[in-house]
CSV table of C-alpha atoms in Angstrom, one decimal:
chain,number,residue,atom,x,y,z
A,1,LYS,CA,-2.7,11.0,-17.6
A,2,ALA,CA,-5.1,8.3,-16.3
A,3,GLY,CA,-4.3,6.8,-12.9
A,4,VAL,CA,-4.3,3.1,-12.0
A,5,THR,CA,-7.7,1.6,-12.7
A,6,GLN,CA,-9.0,-1.4,-10.9
A,7,THR,CA,-12.2,-3.2,-11.9
A,8,PRO,CA,-14.6,-4.1,-10.5
A,9,ARG,CA,-14.9,-1.8,-7.5
A,10,TYR,CA,-17.1,-4.2,-5.6
A,11,LEU,CA,-17.6,-7.9,-5.8
A,12,ILE,CA,-19.7,-10.4,-3.9
A,13,LYS,CA,-18.9,-14.1,-4.3
A,14,THR,CA,-19.9,-17.3,-2.6
A,15,ARG,CA,-17.4,-19.6,-0.8
A,16,GLY,CA,-15.9,-22.1,-3.2
A,17,GLN,CA,-16.2,-19.8,-6.2
A,18,GLN,CA,-13.3,-18.2,-8.0
A,19,VAL,CA,-12.8,-14.6,-8.9
A,20,THR,CA,-10.7,-12.5,-11.2
A,21,LEU,CA,-9.7,-8.9,-10.5
A,22,SER,CA,-8.2,-6.5,-13.1
A,23,CYS,CA,-5.7,-3.7,-12.8
A,24,SER,CA,-4.7,-1.3,-15.6
A,25,PRO,CA,-1.5,0.5,-14.7
A,26,ILE,CA,-0.5,4.1,-15.6
A,27,SER,CA,0.5,4.2,-19.2
A,28,GLY,CA,4.2,3.3,-19.5
A,29,HIS,CA,4.4,1.7,-16.1
A,30,ARG,CA,5.8,-1.9,-16.4
A,31,SER,CA,5.7,-3.0,-12.8
A,32,VAL,CA,2.4,-4.0,-11.2
A,33,SER,CA,2.1,-5.2,-7.6
A,34,TRP,CA,-0.9,-6.5,-5.7
A,35,TYR,CA,-1.8,-6.1,-2.0
A,36,GLN,CA,-4.5,-7.5,0.3
A,37,GLN,CA,-5.9,-5.4,3.1
A,38,THR,CA,-8.0,-7.0,5.9
A,39,PRO,CA,-9.0,-5.6,9.3
A,40,GLY,CA,-7.1,-8.4,11.0
A,41,GLN,CA,-3.9,-8.6,9.0
A,42,GLY,CA,-3.7,-5.1,7.6
A,43,LEU,CA,-1.9,-4.6,4.3
A,44,GLN,CA,0.1,-7.5,3.0
A,45,PHE,CA,2.1,-7.9,-0.2
A,46,LEU,CA,0.6,-10.5,-2.6
A,47,PHE,CA,2.8,-10.4,-5.7
A,48,GLU,CA,4.7,-8.3,-8.2
A,49,TYR,CA,4.7,-8.6,-12.0
A,50,PHE,CA,7.3,-7.0,-14.3
A,51,SER,CA,7.6,-7.5,-18.0
A,52,GLU,CA,4.9,-10.2,-17.9
A,53,THR,CA,6.8,-12.3,-15.3
A,54,GLN,CA,6.0,-12.8,-11.7
A,55,ARG,CA,9.1,-11.5,-9.9
A,56,ASN,CA,8.0,-11.8,-6.3
A,57,LYS,CA,5.3,-13.5,-4.3
A,58,GLY,CA,4.1,-12.9,-0.7
A,59,ASN,CA,3.1,-15.6,1.8
A,60,PHE,CA,-0.2,-16.5,0.3
A,61,PRO,CA,-1.5,-20.0,-0.7
A,62,GLY,CA,-1.4,-21.2,-4.3
A,63,ARG,CA,-5.1,-20.3,-4.6
A,64,PHE,CA,-3.9,-16.8,-5.2
A,65,SER,CA,-2.4,-16.3,-8.7
A,66,GLY,CA,-2.0,-13.7,-11.3
A,67,ARG,CA,-0.6,-12.7,-14.6
A,68,GLN,CA,0.5,-9.7,-16.6
A,69,PHE,CA,-0.2,-9.1,-20.2
A,70,SER,CA,2.0,-7.5,-22.9
A,71,ASN,CA,0.3,-4.1,-22.4
A,72,SER,CA,1.2,-4.4,-18.6
A,73,ARG,CA,-2.4,-4.8,-17.5
A,74,SER,CA,-2.6,-7.4,-14.8
A,75,GLU,CA,-5.1,-9.8,-13.4
A,76,MET,CA,-5.2,-11.6,-10.2
A,77,ASN,CA,-7.2,-14.7,-9.6
A,78,VAL,CA,-8.4,-16.4,-6.4
A,79,SER,CA,-9.8,-19.9,-6.6
A,80,THR,CA,-11.9,-21.8,-4.1
A,81,LEU,CA,-12.8,-18.7,-2.2
A,82,GLU,CA,-12.8,-18.7,1.6
A,83,LEU,CA,-14.6,-16.4,3.9
A,84,GLY,CA,-11.2,-15.1,5.0
A,85,ASP,CA,-10.5,-13.9,1.5
A,86,SER,CA,-12.9,-11.0,2.0
A,87,ALA,CA,-10.7,-8.0,1.7
A,88,LEU,CA,-9.8,-4.9,-0.2
A,89,TYR,CA,-7.4,-5.8,-3.0
A,90,LEU,CA,-5.2,-3.0,-4.1
A,91,CYS,CA,-2.9,-2.8,-7.1
A,92,ALA,CA,-0.1,-0.4,-7.6
A,93,SER,CA,2.0,0.4,-10.7
A,94,SER,CA,5.5,1.8,-11.0
A,95,LEU,CA,7.7,2.8,-13.9
A,96,THR,CA,10.5,0.6,-12.6
A,97,ARG,CA,10.8,-2.1,-10.0
A,98,PHE,CA,12.1,0.3,-7.4
A,99,GLY,CA,10.3,3.5,-8.3
A,100,PRO,CA,7.5,5.4,-6.5
A,101,LEU,CA,4.2,3.4,-6.4
A,102,HIS,CA,0.9,4.6,-7.7
A,103,PHE,CA,-2.1,2.9,-6.2
A,104,GLY,CA,-5.6,2.2,-7.6
A,105,ASN,CA,-8.8,2.6,-5.6
A,106,GLY,CA,-9.0,-1.1,-4.9
A,107,THR,CA,-11.6,-3.9,-5.4
A,108,ARG,CA,-13.6,-4.7,-2.3
A,109,LEU,CA,-14.3,-8.5,-2.3
A,110,THR,CA,-16.9,-10.0,0.0
A,111,VAL,CA,-17.1,-13.7,0.2
A,112,THR,CA,-20.4,-15.1,1.7
B,1,LYS,CA,5.2,-9.2,15.7
B,2,ASN,CA,4.9,-6.5,13.1
B,3,GLU,CA,8.3,-5.4,11.9
B,4,VAL,CA,7.1,-1.9,11.2
B,5,GLU,CA,5.9,0.0,14.2
B,6,GLN,CA,3.8,3.2,14.0
B,7,SER,CA,2.8,5.6,16.7
B,8,PRO,CA,0.4,6.8,17.7
B,9,GLN,CA,-2.4,4.4,16.5
B,10,ASN,CA,-5.0,7.2,16.8
B,11,LEU,CA,-4.5,10.9,16.8
B,12,THR,CA,-7.0,13.7,17.2
B,13,ALA,CA,-6.0,17.3,16.6
B,14,GLN,CA,-7.5,20.7,16.2
B,15,GLU,CA,-7.3,22.5,12.9
B,16,GLY,CA,-4.0,24.4,12.6
B,17,GLU,CA,-2.0,22.1,14.9
B,18,PHE,CA,1.4,20.6,14.0
B,19,ILE,CA,1.2,16.8,13.7
B,20,THR,CA,3.8,14.2,13.9
B,21,ILE,CA,3.5,10.5,13.2
B,22,ASN,CA,6.3,8.1,13.9
B,23,CYS,CA,7.5,4.9,12.2
B,24,SER,CA,10.3,2.5,13.4
B,25,TYR,CA,11.6,-0.5,11.6
B,26,SER,CA,13.9,-3.4,12.5
B,27,VAL,CA,16.5,-4.0,9.8
B,28,GLY,CA,18.1,-2.2,6.9
B,29,ILE,CA,15.8,-0.8,4.2
B,30,SER,CA,16.1,0.3,0.6
B,31,ALA,CA,13.2,2.7,0.8
B,32,LEU,CA,10.4,3.9,3.2
B,33,HIS,CA,7.0,5.0,2.0
B,34,TRP,CA,4.4,7.2,3.6
B,35,LEU,CA,0.9,6.5,2.3
B,36,GLN,CA,-2.4,8.1,2.9
B,37,GLN,CA,-5.7,6.2,2.9
B,38,HIS,CA,-9.1,7.9,2.9
B,39,PRO,CA,-12.3,6.1,4.0
B,40,GLY,CA,-13.1,5.1,0.4
B,41,GLY,CA,-10.1,2.8,0.4
B,42,GLY,CA,-7.9,4.3,-2.2
B,43,ILE,CA,-4.2,4.9,-1.3
B,44,VAL,CA,-2.2,7.9,-2.2
B,45,SER,CA,1.6,7.7,-2.0
B,46,LEU,CA,2.9,10.8,-0.2
B,47,PHE,CA,6.6,10.1,0.0
B,48,MET,CA,9.2,7.6,-0.9
B,49,LEU,CA,12.5,8.2,0.8
B,50,SER,CA,15.8,6.4,1.6
B,51,SER,CA,17.6,9.2,3.3
B,52,GLY,CA,17.3,12.8,4.6
B,53,LYS,CA,14.1,14.8,4.3
B,54,LYS,CA,11.4,15.5,1.7
B,55,LYS,CA,8.8,18.3,1.7
B,56,HIS,CA,5.6,18.6,-0.3
B,57,GLY,CA,3.3,21.5,0.6
B,58,ARG,CA,2.4,21.2,4.3
B,59,LEU,CA,3.8,17.7,4.5
B,60,ILE,CA,7.4,16.8,5.6
B,61,ALA,CA,8.9,13.4,5.9
B,62,THR,CA,12.2,12.7,7.5
B,63,ILE,CA,14.2,9.5,7.9
B,64,ASN,CA,17.2,8.6,10.2
B,65,ILE,CA,18.8,5.5,8.8
B,66,GLN,CA,21.1,4.9,11.8
B,67,GLU,CA,18.2,5.0,14.2
B,68,LYS,CA,15.8,3.2,11.8
B,69,HIS,CA,13.2,5.8,12.3
B,70,SER,CA,11.0,8.0,10.2
B,71,SER,CA,8.6,10.8,10.9
B,72,LEU,CA,5.8,12.4,9.0
B,73,HIS,CA,4.9,15.9,9.9
B,74,ILE,CA,1.8,17.9,8.9
B,75,THR,CA,2.0,21.6,9.4
B,76,ALA,CA,-1.1,23.8,9.8
B,77,SER,CA,-3.4,20.7,9.8
B,78,HIS,CA,-6.8,20.9,8.2
B,79,PRO,CA,-9.9,18.7,8.4
B,80,ARG,CA,-9.2,17.4,4.9
B,81,ASP,CA,-6.0,15.8,6.3
B,82,SER,CA,-8.2,13.4,8.2
B,83,ALA,CA,-7.2,9.9,7.0
B,84,VAL,CA,-5.2,6.9,7.8
B,85,TYR,CA,-1.4,7.3,7.4
B,86,ILE,CA,0.6,4.2,6.7
B,87,CYS,CA,4.3,3.7,6.8
B,88,ALA,CA,5.7,0.9,4.7
B,89,VAL,CA,9.3,-0.3,4.1
B,90,ALA,CA,11.1,-2.2,1.4
B,91,TYR,CA,13.8,-4.2,3.2
B,92,SER,CA,17.3,-4.1,1.7
B,93,GLU,CA,17.5,-7.9,1.1
B,94,GLU,CA,14.3,-7.8,-1.0
B,95,THR,CA,14.7,-8.0,-4.8
B,96,SER,CA,11.8,-5.7,-5.4
B,97,GLY,CA,10.9,-2.2,-4.3
B,98,SER,CA,7.2,-3.1,-4.2
B,99,ARG,CA,7.5,-6.0,-1.8
B,100,LEU,CA,6.6,-3.8,1.2
B,101,THR,CA,6.1,-4.5,4.9
B,102,PHE,CA,3.4,-2.2,6.2
B,103,GLY,CA,2.8,-0.6,9.6
B,104,GLU,CA,-0.7,-0.8,11.1
B,105,GLY,CA,-1.5,2.8,10.3
B,106,THR,CA,-2.3,5.9,12.2
B,107,GLN,CA,-5.9,7.2,12.2
B,108,LEU,CA,-5.7,11.0,12.1
B,109,THR,CA,-8.8,13.1,12.8
B,110,VAL,CA,-8.5,16.9,12.5
B,111,ASN,CA,-11.4,18.8,14.0
B,112,PRO,CA,-12.4,22.2,12.7
């Protein structure tokens, strides 16, 4: 069974641009959650999607958004990139909203 | 102030030693996760527990709900156990199990 797949693995963008990251969950998993990891703030919860609906959002500005498709694949978008958005973005999938989490390898975003 | 406290921050051990990493949290939780992160960035979920004790191979996780404390033990440590170990909790009042609050992590180095 394939694990959680995140694409791309690495991304370099310029301040002011926007970026879209993709996450394909384990087959059958309906919950997808996103996390940001930076050296200064550590790991922080971004949002959770379940059945194509955002169920929860962390304390991030509106520049951070996402969506989930009918096949449970999820994308997150960051608009008007800032230098502080440079981070490792991780996604995790779960069979249910309270089940064990399975993480992807992350997308490392660098904003210059 | 981080609501999930881990100790120690750094730990160096010799191969074969018994290792303990501690995690304390502040209020009631629905679940506590122990995660492992290798230098590449990907995260592996080791345990998800809400009470008692779980064991998987050389790893043991315990939780004391009354004391709001959990420990991760590694028996017969090996250099391949070198990684960052992260404790994360889902607070009881949260409506999602994936809305986690993370500890700062423990960097474990096991020398041969």
